[in-house]
Amino acid sequence: MILHPTVIANLLAAYTSSLMLVYAAYYGLQILRHWNIESGSELQLILERKTYLVSTVLSYVFGLQLLSLFLFVFTADSLRTLFVGAMCAAGTLNVNAFGYPTLVLKVVNFVTSGLWLVLNHADNQGYDYPLIKKKYLLLIVITPFIVLETLLETAYFLGMEPDVITSCCGSLFSGEKKAGLGSELASLPAIPTLWAFYLTVIITLISGLVFYFKNRGGYVYALLSFALFIIALIAIVSVISIYIYELPTHHCPFCIIMEDYSYIGYLLYVLLFGGVVAGSGIGIILPFRKIESLKHALGGFINKLALTSVLMYGAFTVIVTYRIIFSNLIM
Amino acid sequence: MNVWIEKQRYIIDFTISSLMRRKVKNIGLLVLYTLIVFILASTMFFTYAIKREAAFILEGSPEIVVQNLVAGRHDLLPVSYLEEIKSIRGVANVESRLWGYFYDSLVGANYTLMTPPQNQDSHKNQGKTTVVENDNGDPHANHEAHALFEYEGALLESGTLIIGNGVARMRGIGKDDYMPFMAADGQIMNMKIVGKLSSVSELVSSDLILMSEADLRKLFGISPDKVTDAIVTVRNPSEIQTVAGKIKKRIHSARPIIRDEILRTYSSIFNWRGGMMIVIFSAAVLAFVIFAWDKASGLSAGERQEIGILKAVGWETGDVIQMKFWEGAIVSLSAFLGGVILAYIHVFFTGSAIFEPALEGWSNLYPNFTLTPFINAEQLTTLFFLTVIPYTVATIVPTWRAATIDPDSAMRHTGG
């Protein structure tokens, strides 16, 4: 256990959001079981009021989720000095078996939370809570993952043992035994990945524009934007990072958020995460376009999502291309 | 988009005027909130700054220190080991060091006694500086070497001393005064002070006394074939681990300590101290959270009526929640900025008068030093998480309760 202020902040955020979410899920369950918009019973009135509480709570929780994703990586990065062989967050996350699973869950939870917010916003457009059951079903699905994330994060931070001087000879030999703690990540061949990345970008952007102007192929775009998200993450590890570091052997996806690279990673990841939430969100709410009370409001919202997503992915590609062209690394 | 921004602007306008109407209640909350942020921020700024200071000082320390262990305790190192270490491939230089602690019963403090670094012999009359190499981007760095401690011009020969500022302050002595020591064999050695160490880095040199090798051996009764420990310079930084491993293999009783390990250990200690303080202060944060909850849920009659009227004239529950959100944001932001600014002044201008004894460690000889101001995004984010988030969470449920008041019941209760 490392009693570092930032670690305490991480755990505080994790437990706060888990508790709030469990609280919200409890009411979500009640809503799923007893919701009846036709009824004027006291229970229904209470539930209608509770929906305001639950959506306020969840907006906070999901905002917190976004912040804590970055805080987590940031913490891992700043703890690197405590471990032999850890050069950045990649090494620190490897200190025990819980680091990477926590990170993966954080990313997954961030995306699903974003999708929930999209659904929530769509629901608020209609006067008769048209999507309420689907919304709370999704909430109940998300909750266990966030609780699991909190548990993994706790295990990760509790299991950390810094390599400090021991009474016999310093931590020299504990260092030797952890020789595999390097920060190098396995990666795909650079140039083919780069081609795959640009090809996906082009197809996705075209499909997004087609959907925006002609209103066709929404599901295709939702799928493509999710695929682009995954491919872009892979591309960051295998090729984009090496252009930013100008070092053909350095594949780390975390060092780009450090000061040395003018925090460009934050911009890239925010664009990427924003792009996937807005893009895939279209796929979530498209089926509800036909609902009577949502007919008018939803079209504009879906268009806005499509535009946001296309712009974010576009900006991501422009920045990445700029860094690749003006990089001193030539391959 | 513009409509949305306009709407938020009107809500914020309304919120601020409504906050101003209840000055006393809100100022009370704001003061407490600022105080909480101030305490936590001071703790964090102080630990981070001192951690940086320690790292900066240790940059100049030797790559490997080799100690000799006897029965698991630090013992004197036989001079013959030095040759053994020198024969290891990759070692650039080995120097022996002689130092020790001396308890001065007069003032009840421990001094650190040391001989000046060895290569002084080659240019004895030129005064000696120990040089710290700087990193680029270090706020300390002026892109020029900076001395850890220096005593320009003073000539150190047998029977003379150079003392640190802390020692000088405590004993009220200075250059050309005499300072008596009782040697290991009971003899009194009266030494003349020929200089003072500069105050560039008092954290290191406050309790330091430099004396010649012969004097130090006589004072502590150390035989000529022993030294306190040895420092090893390694040419290639990536070989430090290997060299340290080889030293341990060749000399079984040796305890090589690498600079990085010292850095890591210091860093853990300061993290731990900072974390400990925050855990202690978490009781205060908790008290504050309860206070905030209470304030937010105990709506006055006037506030109930206000919300009732707002809803009667057409505000929706969502709008009232938004208003309350902005209220929380305004209070939090003011308190956060106020607390952070106050803490900055406290730590970097007043020398953290409140926390210094707890965080710095225990000693009779306090160094006087000013910390270099150092704040980064990590500290501010952490602070934000530790203060604003608990407050926000505490106010969600009361906010919702206030926002779902029925207009008629609210007005009926108070309208009379």
XYZ file of C-alpha atoms in Angstrom:
747
model
C 0.000 0.000 0.000
C 1.254 3.431 -0.881
C -0.328 6.193 1.115
C 0.030 8.781 -1.602
C -2.449 11.699 -1.691
C -3.304 10.971 -5.316
C -3.946 7.302 -4.529
C -6.337 8.391 -1.783
C -8.092 10.691 -4.263
C -8.438 7.817 -6.749
C -9.931 5.475 -4.197
C -12.230 8.180 -2.876
C -13.554 8.809 -6.384
C -13.995 5.092 -7.059
C -15.892 4.408 -3.849
C -18.021 7.514 -4.165
C -19.133 6.630 -7.658
C -19.748 2.984 -6.765
C -21.900 3.906 -3.790
C -23.899 6.461 -5.726
C -24.382 4.052 -8.567
C -25.576 1.239 -6.326
C -28.009 3.696 -4.758
C -29.242 4.727 -8.209
C -29.453 1.120 -9.378
C -31.669 0.302 -6.402
C -34.223 2.849 -7.582
C -33.635 1.735 -11.139
C -34.763 -1.742 -10.096
C -37.905 -0.309 -8.479
C -38.647 1.669 -11.606
C -38.226 -1.425 -13.765
C -40.669 -3.345 -11.593
C -43.320 -0.788 -10.732
C -43.224 1.869 -13.432
C -46.606 2.581 -14.939
C -47.027 5.953 -16.597
C -50.798 5.468 -16.801
C -51.157 5.166 -13.044
C -51.602 8.099 -10.685
C -50.688 6.131 -7.577
C -48.442 7.524 -4.883
C -45.665 5.071 -5.761
C -45.667 6.198 -9.374
C -45.429 9.845 -8.296
C -42.495 9.039 -6.026
C -40.782 7.115 -8.804
C -41.282 9.985 -11.224
C -39.591 12.289 -8.764
C -36.816 9.774 -8.157
C -35.942 9.752 -11.851
C -34.700 13.313 -11.446
C -32.489 12.253 -8.563
C -31.173 9.237 -10.424
C -30.307 11.126 -13.587
C -28.611 13.907 -11.587
C -26.617 11.338 -9.638
C -25.625 9.548 -12.807
C -24.542 12.681 -14.629
C -22.214 13.353 -11.717
C -21.000 9.756 -11.563
C -20.245 9.626 -15.243
C -18.497 12.973 -15.152
C -16.440 11.574 -12.307
C -15.779 8.457 -14.345
C -14.187 10.504 -17.118
C -12.029 12.469 -14.687
C -10.986 9.365 -12.797
C -9.901 7.575 -15.964
C -7.333 10.283 -16.559
C -6.478 10.592 -12.876
C -5.784 6.870 -12.742
C -3.308 6.927 -15.605
C -1.812 10.094 -14.193
C -1.347 8.452 -10.790
C 0.198 5.353 -12.278
C 2.569 7.601 -14.137
C 3.611 9.642 -11.125
C 4.241 6.533 -9.009
C 6.817 5.229 -11.485
C 9.731 6.523 -9.426
C 8.877 4.042 -6.678
C 9.479 0.915 -8.738
C 12.643 -0.484 -10.208
C 12.405 -0.574 -13.973
C 9.140 1.342 -14.349
C 9.678 4.240 -16.729
C 6.070 5.408 -17.022
C 2.500 4.300 -16.398
C 3.042 1.183 -18.540
C 5.535 -0.162 -16.013
C 3.591 0.892 -12.941
C 0.397 -0.749 -14.173
C 2.418 -3.924 -14.505
C 3.464 -3.908 -10.857
C 0.738 -6.365 -10.041
C -1.925 -8.307 -11.878
C -4.698 -5.775 -11.224
C -3.281 -2.745 -13.015
C -4.218 -3.423 -16.615
C -7.605 -5.038 -15.889
C -8.539 -1.899 -13.933
C -7.517 0.304 -16.828
C -9.441 -1.767 -19.375
C -12.538 -1.709 -17.176
C -12.201 2.033 -16.755
C -12.190 2.554 -20.505
C -15.120 0.175 -21.035
C -17.070 1.785 -18.208
C -16.382 5.226 -19.549
C -17.781 4.303 -22.955
C -20.878 2.553 -21.559
C -21.478 5.459 -19.168
C -21.301 7.859 -22.078
C -23.821 5.754 -23.980
C -26.124 5.862 -20.966
C -25.955 9.648 -20.915
C -26.832 9.719 -24.628
C -29.836 7.485 -23.965
C -30.831 9.612 -20.991
C -30.718 12.773 -23.043
C -32.829 11.156 -25.759
C -35.334 10.044 -23.130
C -35.624 13.560 -21.727
C -36.710 14.847 -25.130
C -40.047 13.017 -24.863
C -42.748 14.092 -22.395
C -43.860 10.550 -21.470
C -40.519 8.917 -20.494
C -40.544 6.685 -23.604
C -37.201 4.975 -22.953
C -37.304 4.738 -19.203
C -37.231 0.951 -18.879
C -34.440 0.494 -21.393
C -32.447 3.225 -19.717
C -32.683 1.637 -16.289
C -31.991 -1.805 -17.652
C -28.742 -0.462 -19.118
C -27.981 1.164 -15.757
C -28.404 -2.141 -13.954
C -26.079 -3.775 -16.464
C -23.410 -1.094 -15.975
C -23.452 -1.037 -12.170
C -21.691 -4.381 -11.490
C -18.869 -3.392 -13.826
C -18.255 -0.152 -11.998
C -18.335 -1.939 -8.654
C -15.907 -4.522 -10.037
C -13.682 -1.714 -11.252
C -13.617 -0.225 -7.756
C -12.656 -3.577 -6.255
C -9.884 -4.148 -8.801
C -8.578 -0.639 -8.280
C -8.480 -1.189 -4.537
C -6.625 -4.464 -4.994
C -4.204 -2.744 -7.346
C -3.322 0.087 -4.993
C -3.278 -2.100 -1.886
C -0.989 -4.617 -3.556
C 1.711 -2.088 -4.401
C 4.993 -2.465 -2.582
C 7.517 0.247 -3.403
C 11.146 -0.874 -3.838
C 12.766 0.953 -0.981
C 16.044 0.355 0.850
C 15.972 -2.748 2.970
C 18.303 -3.435 5.815
C 20.632 -5.853 4.062
C 21.599 -4.333 0.767
C 19.042 -2.031 -0.720
C 16.386 -3.380 -3.020
C 18.968 -4.500 -5.528
C 17.897 -8.093 -5.765
C 14.203 -7.539 -5.683
C 14.976 -5.348 -8.687
C 16.751 -8.157 -10.490
C 13.912 -10.546 -10.032
C 11.469 -8.070 -11.544
C 13.552 -7.678 -14.669
C 10.511 -8.277 -16.865
C 8.857 -5.081 -15.707
C 9.879 -3.198 -18.818
C 7.653 -0.584 -20.321
C 7.827 -2.004 -23.818
C 4.517 -3.146 -25.193
C 4.048 -5.701 -27.895
C 2.805 -4.141 -31.066
C 1.771 -4.777 -34.627
C 3.989 -3.896 -37.617
C 3.937 -0.139 -38.038
C 3.314 0.615 -41.700
C 0.441 -1.848 -42.355
C -1.257 -0.621 -39.172
C -0.918 2.936 -40.382
C -2.584 1.996 -43.683
C -5.365 0.179 -41.874
C -5.872 3.210 -39.645
C -6.174 5.675 -42.532
C -8.384 3.342 -44.525
C -10.791 2.988 -41.584
C -10.721 6.730 -40.990
C -11.656 7.460 -44.591
C -14.454 4.903 -44.707
C -15.817 6.016 -41.329
C -15.752 9.719 -42.141
C -17.435 9.180 -45.500
C -20.110 7.033 -43.914
C -20.588 9.670 -41.202
C -21.021 12.436 -43.731
C -23.427 10.320 -45.784
C -25.464 9.746 -42.663
C -25.366 13.423 -41.706
C -26.509 14.736 -45.092
C -28.581 11.889 -46.535
C -29.741 10.313 -43.268
C -28.773 6.840 -44.435
C -26.580 4.151 -42.955
C -26.780 5.140 -39.292
C -26.085 1.661 -37.941
C -23.151 1.296 -40.312
C -21.670 4.507 -39.003
C -22.232 3.470 -35.375
C -20.407 0.194 -36.001
C -17.635 1.865 -37.982
C -17.042 4.495 -35.325
C -16.627 1.763 -32.739
C -14.238 -0.107 -35.044
C -12.292 3.093 -35.644
C -11.967 3.596 -31.894
C -10.360 0.176 -31.472
C -8.122 0.538 -34.531
C -7.051 4.018 -33.440
C -6.035 2.666 -30.014
C -4.015 -0.075 -31.703
C -2.498 2.472 -34.072
C -1.468 4.679 -31.144
C 0.447 1.790 -29.623
C 2.015 0.491 -32.783
C 2.755 3.520 -34.938
C 1.452 6.936 -33.855
C 3.376 6.866 -30.591
C 6.713 6.197 -32.261
C 6.263 9.234 -34.494
C 5.440 11.393 -31.486
C 8.425 10.109 -29.498
C 10.590 10.038 -32.616
C 11.959 6.761 -31.361
C 11.220 3.586 -33.348
C 11.294 1.351 -30.276
C 9.053 3.306 -27.922
C 5.439 2.168 -28.223
C 3.984 3.431 -24.976
C 0.408 4.773 -25.099
C 0.834 6.542 -21.763
C 3.956 8.652 -22.193
C 2.146 10.870 -24.697
C 0.099 12.322 -21.856
C 3.264 13.494 -20.118
C 4.566 17.017 -19.982
C 7.499 16.169 -22.285
C 5.114 15.780 -25.194
C 3.130 18.893 -24.239
C 0.219 16.788 -22.923
C -0.856 16.006 -26.475
C -2.164 12.631 -25.279
C -5.008 14.211 -23.343
C -6.246 15.958 -26.467
C -5.964 12.792 -28.551
C -7.723 10.588 -26.023
C -10.503 13.095 -25.322
C -11.183 13.366 -29.061
C -11.122 9.607 -29.446
C -13.388 8.893 -26.466
C -15.759 11.675 -27.445
C -15.875 10.336 -30.996
C -16.743 6.796 -29.962
C -19.418 7.819 -27.446
C -21.162 10.150 -29.895
C -20.756 7.768 -32.849
C -21.887 4.581 -31.142
C -24.593 6.529 -29.322
C -26.316 6.921 -32.685
C -26.655 3.163 -32.906
C -28.219 3.066 -29.444
C -30.961 5.606 -30.095
C -31.667 5.000 -33.794
C -34.236 2.239 -33.059
C -36.343 4.762 -31.112
C -36.789 7.251 -33.921
C -40.248 5.923 -34.638
C -41.615 6.477 -31.124
C -44.411 9.037 -31.269
C -43.212 11.435 -28.596
C -39.620 11.403 -29.822
C -40.261 11.768 -33.551
C -39.462 15.450 -33.783
C -36.818 15.979 -31.160
C -34.702 12.920 -31.828
C -33.781 13.649 -35.454
C -31.947 16.821 -34.527
C -30.194 15.137 -31.619
C -28.994 12.245 -33.770
C -27.680 14.671 -36.358
C -25.831 16.595 -33.697
C -24.264 13.363 -32.426
C -23.179 12.397 -35.925
C -21.637 15.806 -36.532
C -19.840 15.788 -33.165
C -18.447 12.347 -33.784
C -17.286 13.128 -37.328
C -15.662 16.375 -36.183
C -13.878 14.693 -33.279
C -12.528 11.859 -35.363
C -11.588 14.368 -38.046
C -9.678 16.497 -35.554
C -7.969 13.397 -34.169
C -6.840 12.391 -37.656
C -5.627 15.891 -38.493
C -3.534 16.130 -35.328
C -2.105 12.649 -35.801
C -1.295 13.333 -39.459
C 0.340 16.610 -38.512
C 2.514 14.881 -35.930
C 3.481 12.156 -38.384
C 4.378 14.549 -41.202
C 6.359 16.926 -39.033
C 8.014 14.202 -36.986
C 11.779 13.903 -37.315
C 11.352 10.160 -37.535
C 11.296 8.880 -41.093
C 10.439 5.278 -41.831
C -26.162 26.168 -28.662
C -26.546 29.905 -28.168
C -29.952 29.427 -26.606
C -28.476 26.945 -24.181
C -25.654 29.298 -23.192
C -28.091 32.197 -22.744
C -30.281 30.053 -20.524
C -27.349 29.033 -18.339
C -26.294 32.669 -18.096
C -29.688 33.739 -16.810
C -29.729 30.886 -14.326
C -26.260 31.834 -13.078
C -27.314 35.479 -12.757
C -30.309 34.457 -10.762
C -28.258 32.091 -8.588
C -25.682 34.723 -7.711
C -28.298 37.269 -6.730
C -30.076 34.624 -4.679
C -26.786 33.715 -2.948
C -26.168 37.373 -2.158
C -29.562 37.669 -0.573
C -28.530 35.144 2.077
C -25.079 36.452 2.820
C -24.524 35.230 6.356
C -25.432 31.612 5.732
C -23.430 31.358 2.532
C -20.371 33.207 3.783
C -20.219 30.841 6.754
C -20.191 27.880 4.390
C -17.671 29.521 2.094
C -15.253 30.280 4.933
C -15.352 26.702 6.218
C -14.987 25.280 2.722
C -12.017 27.556 2.021
C -10.418 26.495 5.281
C -10.698 22.814 4.362
C -9.185 23.407 0.936
C -6.488 25.527 2.545
C -5.440 22.811 4.997
C -5.315 20.044 2.411
C -3.624 22.249 -0.173
C -0.962 23.354 2.304
C -0.174 19.752 3.146
C 0.138 18.794 -0.475
C 2.142 21.797 -1.599
C 4.523 21.321 1.291
C 5.144 17.608 0.753
C 5.571 17.974 -2.982
C 7.933 20.905 -2.633
C 10.052 19.188 -0.015
C 10.112 15.972 -2.037
C 11.418 17.968 -4.946
C 13.971 19.674 -2.755
C 15.201 16.290 -1.510
C 15.375 14.882 -5.024
C 17.272 17.943 -6.146
C 19.804 17.571 -3.371
C 20.214 13.843 -3.942
C 20.945 14.425 -7.619
C 24.382 15.454 -6.431
C 24.929 12.474 -4.187
C 27.215 9.619 -5.241
C 25.912 6.890 -7.534
C 26.716 4.089 -5.141
C 27.532 4.262 -1.439
C 29.204 1.148 -0.037
C 28.853 0.477 3.671
C 30.270 -2.355 5.706
C 27.911 -4.423 7.814
C 28.928 -6.264 10.971
C 26.207 -8.248 12.715
C 23.636 -6.454 10.617
C 24.822 -3.037 11.776
C 26.658 -0.332 9.902
C 30.361 -0.591 10.765
C 33.634 0.990 9.660
C 34.904 -0.095 6.260
C 38.435 -1.542 5.980
C 40.553 0.494 3.540
C 41.586 -2.752 1.785
C 38.044 -3.051 0.373
C 38.598 0.060 -1.713
C 41.145 -1.687 -3.938
C 38.827 -4.647 -4.318
C 36.021 -2.363 -5.499
C 38.325 -0.432 -7.798
C 39.220 -3.647 -9.627
C 35.606 -4.137 -10.744
C 35.170 -3.383 -14.421
C 33.045 -0.286 -15.048
C 33.998 1.506 -11.842
C 35.380 4.940 -12.665
C 36.480 5.984 -9.218
C 36.265 4.967 -5.581
C 36.591 7.467 -2.780
C 36.558 6.862 0.914
C 34.568 9.051 3.271
C 35.052 9.781 6.927
C 32.136 11.138 8.872
C 30.223 10.724 12.089
C 27.795 12.290 14.495
C 28.796 14.238 17.546
C 26.382 14.936 20.367
C 26.831 18.375 21.891
C 25.435 18.150 25.393
C 25.625 21.921 25.793
C 22.846 22.584 23.304
C 21.419 19.072 23.105
C 21.925 18.682 19.382
C 23.689 16.251 17.073
C 26.245 17.594 14.642
C 27.374 15.832 11.512
C 31.162 15.840 11.319
C 32.835 15.190 8.019
C 36.126 15.494 6.229
C 36.043 17.527 3.029
C 35.840 15.473 -0.183
C 39.191 13.906 -1.056
C 40.288 15.450 -4.302
C 40.732 18.662 -2.362
C 44.328 17.630 -1.647
C 45.323 18.371 -5.221
C 44.309 22.018 -5.027
C 44.351 22.726 -1.394
C 44.338 26.481 -1.396
C 41.549 27.059 -3.833
C 38.527 26.429 -1.658
C 36.293 23.567 -2.593
C 32.837 23.190 -3.987
C 30.818 20.068 -4.323
C 28.978 20.384 -7.551
C 25.431 19.334 -8.313
C 24.549 18.662 -11.900
C 21.169 20.017 -12.888
C 18.473 18.617 -15.062
C 17.076 20.744 -17.808
C 13.625 21.987 -17.022
C 14.376 22.027 -13.334
C 13.247 25.316 -11.833
C 16.424 25.313 -9.778
C 18.531 25.115 -12.869
C 20.132 28.201 -14.240
C 22.004 25.985 -16.676
C 25.046 26.335 -14.524
C 26.436 24.175 -11.796
C 25.286 25.053 -8.343
C 27.171 24.193 -5.190
C 25.623 22.023 -2.536
C 27.763 23.683 0.075
C 30.692 25.961 -0.415
C 33.327 27.624 1.680
C 35.207 29.710 -0.797
C 38.525 30.944 0.416
C 38.641 29.250 3.812
C 41.687 27.078 4.365
C 41.049 23.911 6.311
C 44.070 22.540 8.113
C 44.660 20.560 11.266
C 43.032 22.186 14.275
C 40.475 24.182 12.327
C 36.776 23.817 11.517
C 34.235 25.014 9.010
C 30.705 25.031 10.399
C 27.184 25.107 9.008
C 24.752 27.927 9.655
C 22.574 25.933 12.021
C 25.555 25.214 14.275
C 26.615 28.850 14.175
C 23.138 30.053 15.098
C 22.711 27.570 17.886
C 26.037 28.130 19.592
C 26.128 31.823 18.758
C 29.598 31.554 17.289
C 31.255 32.614 14.072
C 34.555 32.883 12.307
C 37.721 32.979 14.481
C 35.863 31.646 17.532
C 36.981 28.431 19.229
C 34.921 25.322 19.716
C 35.946 22.562 22.167
C 35.316 18.867 21.574
C 35.936 15.933 23.854
C 37.779 13.263 21.900
C 37.218 9.516 22.238
C 40.221 9.180 24.536
C 38.971 11.904 26.895
C 41.282 14.664 25.691
C 39.833 18.094 24.984
C 40.416 19.351 21.451
C 39.981 23.088 21.048
C 39.352 23.887 17.382
C 39.371 27.188 15.626
C 36.532 28.113 13.279
C 37.910 29.394 10.005
C 34.757 29.628 7.932
C 31.046 29.099 7.532
C 29.273 27.043 4.900
C 27.157 29.061 2.541
C 23.440 29.001 3.056
C 22.531 27.904 -0.470
C 21.216 24.597 0.743
C 20.701 24.716 4.445
C 18.635 21.584 4.342
C 21.908 19.674 3.863
C 24.496 21.783 5.551
C 22.725 23.234 8.568
C 24.212 20.808 11.099
C 27.410 20.081 9.205
C 30.941 20.618 10.527
C 33.958 20.013 8.288
C 37.312 19.128 9.820
C 40.580 17.639 8.636
C 41.087 13.889 8.406
C 43.688 13.713 11.167
C 41.446 15.634 13.573
C 38.436 13.513 12.805
C 40.362 10.261 13.334
C 41.679 11.559 16.618
C 38.271 12.818 17.760
C 36.477 9.554 17.108
C 39.451 7.230 17.643
C 39.248 5.703 14.169
C 42.362 3.747 13.216
C 44.101 4.718 9.916
C 43.102 1.463 8.156
C 39.383 2.148 8.500
C 37.011 4.636 6.867
C 33.280 5.246 7.414
C 32.131 4.240 3.973
C 33.067 4.510 0.318
C 31.480 6.211 -2.654
C 31.721 4.651 -6.085
C 31.418 6.490 -9.376
C 30.285 4.450 -12.355
C 30.979 5.593 -15.895
C 27.885 4.195 -17.537
C 24.629 4.840 -15.678
C 23.033 1.649 -16.986
C 25.806 -0.393 -15.348
C 25.129 0.911 -11.836
C 22.917 -2.036 -10.911
C 25.438 -4.556 -12.183
C 28.363 -2.898 -10.436
C 26.424 -2.820 -7.176
C 25.626 -6.502 -7.621
C 29.296 -7.304 -8.199
C 30.354 -5.399 -5.097
C 27.903 -7.442 -3.055
C 29.217 -10.668 -4.594
C 32.913 -9.900 -4.012
C 32.615 -8.425 -0.539
C 29.990 -10.320 1.351
C 29.676 -7.902 4.228
C 29.261 -4.891 1.955
C 25.962 -3.049 1.596
C 25.881 -1.116 -1.652
C 23.151 1.551 -1.798
C 22.244 3.042 -5.159
C 21.233 6.683 -5.486
C 17.905 5.775 -7.077
C 17.064 3.682 -4.064
C 17.693 6.598 -1.764
C 15.505 8.759 -3.988
C 12.770 6.146 -3.976
C 12.926 5.749 -0.233
C 12.742 9.477 0.410
C 9.917 9.772 -2.034
C 7.972 7.007 -0.252
C 8.584 8.585 3.113
C 7.300 11.975 2.020
C 4.343 10.398 0.205
C 3.559 8.520 3.345
C 3.771 11.597 5.516
C 1.592 13.595 3.134
C -0.919 10.754 2.880
C -0.943 10.370 6.658
C -1.745 14.052 7.127
C -4.566 13.747 4.611
C -5.978 10.710 6.379
C -5.927 12.692 9.616
C -7.564 15.666 7.975
C -10.173 13.411 6.405
C -12.002 13.631 9.726
C -12.237 17.363 9.150
C -13.410 16.800 5.585
C -16.059 14.413 6.858
C -17.238 16.975 9.403
C -17.416 19.516 6.635
C -19.405 17.147 4.424
C -21.934 16.650 7.215
C -22.097 20.401 7.679
C -22.647 20.933 3.947
C -25.351 18.262 3.874
C -27.072 19.912 6.799
C -26.866 23.379 5.238
C -28.192 22.131 1.945
C -31.089 20.159 3.392
C -32.151 22.646 6.023
C -33.985 24.982 3.685
C -35.233 28.125 5.330
C -38.848 29.166 4.969
C -37.798 31.891 2.556
C -35.946 29.440 0.323
C -38.863 27.024 0.250
C -41.138 29.836 -0.740
C -38.705 30.961 -3.416
C -38.541 27.520 -4.990
C -42.316 27.208 -4.723
C -42.817 30.478 -6.583
C -40.229 29.569 -9.221
C -42.062 26.347 -9.918
C -45.404 28.102 -9.911
C -44.217 30.553 -12.556
C -43.106 27.708 -14.776
C -39.656 26.479 -13.762
C -39.302 22.758 -14.167
C -37.669 20.429 -11.662
C -34.708 20.158 -14.024
C -34.263 23.937 -14.020
C -34.231 24.101 -10.243
C -31.635 21.310 -10.160
C -29.568 23.266 -12.657
C -29.798 26.348 -10.486
C -28.636 24.350 -7.489
C -25.835 22.884 -9.581
C -24.592 26.360 -10.440
C -24.912 27.377 -6.822
C -22.680 24.474 -5.829
C -20.248 25.222 -8.643
C -19.944 28.891 -7.668
C -19.375 28.109 -3.993
C -16.948 25.265 -4.757
C -14.943 27.214 -7.270
C -14.593 30.282 -5.051
C -13.626 28.163 -2.067
C -11.202 26.070 -4.116
C -9.421 29.031 -5.668
C -9.394 30.952 -2.385
C -8.055 27.975 -0.456
C -5.375 27.204 -3.022
C -4.151 30.805 -3.139
C -4.038 31.041 0.657
C -2.179 27.736 0.865
C 0.333 28.933 -1.719
C 1.024 32.020 0.355
C 1.213 29.942 3.517
C 3.647 27.368 2.176
C 5.905 29.402 -0.043
C 5.921 32.812 1.613
C 5.469 32.126 5.300
C 7.452 28.859 5.337
C 4.349 26.796 6.232
C 4.341 27.967 9.801
C 1.601 25.532 10.783
C 2.832 22.228 9.383
C 6.570 22.390 9.320
C 7.275 20.497 12.546
C 5.030 17.604 11.606
C 6.139 17.104 8.040
C 9.813 17.860 8.201
C 10.889 15.378 10.796
C 12.345 15.682 14.204
C 15.540 17.479 14.955
C 16.980 20.015 17.338
C 18.851 21.812 14.610
C 16.228 23.216 12.307
C 17.486 24.284 8.950
C 16.144 27.615 7.721
C 15.226 27.382 4.105
C 12.637 28.625 1.678
C 10.945 26.120 -0.565
C 10.930 26.664 -4.257
C 7.330 27.230 -5.357
C 6.194 24.163 -7.244
C 2.662 23.309 -8.262
C 1.545 20.903 -10.938
C -1.660 19.614 -12.404
C -1.407 16.446 -10.316
C -1.643 18.346 -7.042
C -4.550 20.479 -8.187
C -6.491 17.505 -9.588
C -5.935 15.528 -6.401
C -7.077 18.457 -4.298
C -10.134 18.856 -6.456
C -11.007 15.211 -5.945
C -10.447 15.389 -2.209
C -12.545 18.507 -1.588
C -15.004 19.373 -4.339
C -16.251 15.861 -4.948
C -17.222 15.104 -1.336
C -19.038 18.449 -1.202
C -20.879 17.809 -4.448
C -21.940 14.330 -3.405
C -23.176 15.616 -0.074
C -25.415 18.171 -1.723
C -27.027 16.031 -4.457
C -29.815 14.517 -2.395
C -30.757 17.736 -0.543
C -30.749 19.537 -3.889
C -33.106 17.028 -5.379
C -35.365 17.200 -2.353
C -35.523 20.969 -2.649
C -36.184 20.825 -6.367
C -39.101 18.407 -6.115
C -41.087 20.476 -3.613
C -44.643 20.943 -4.770
C -45.292 24.601 -5.435
C -48.594 24.721 -3.612
C -47.340 22.979 -0.483
C -44.243 25.193 -0.395
C -46.262 28.361 -0.557
C -48.982 27.143 1.741
C -46.453 26.222 4.459
C -44.916 29.636 4.547
C -47.491 31.926 3.090
C -49.689 31.301 6.103
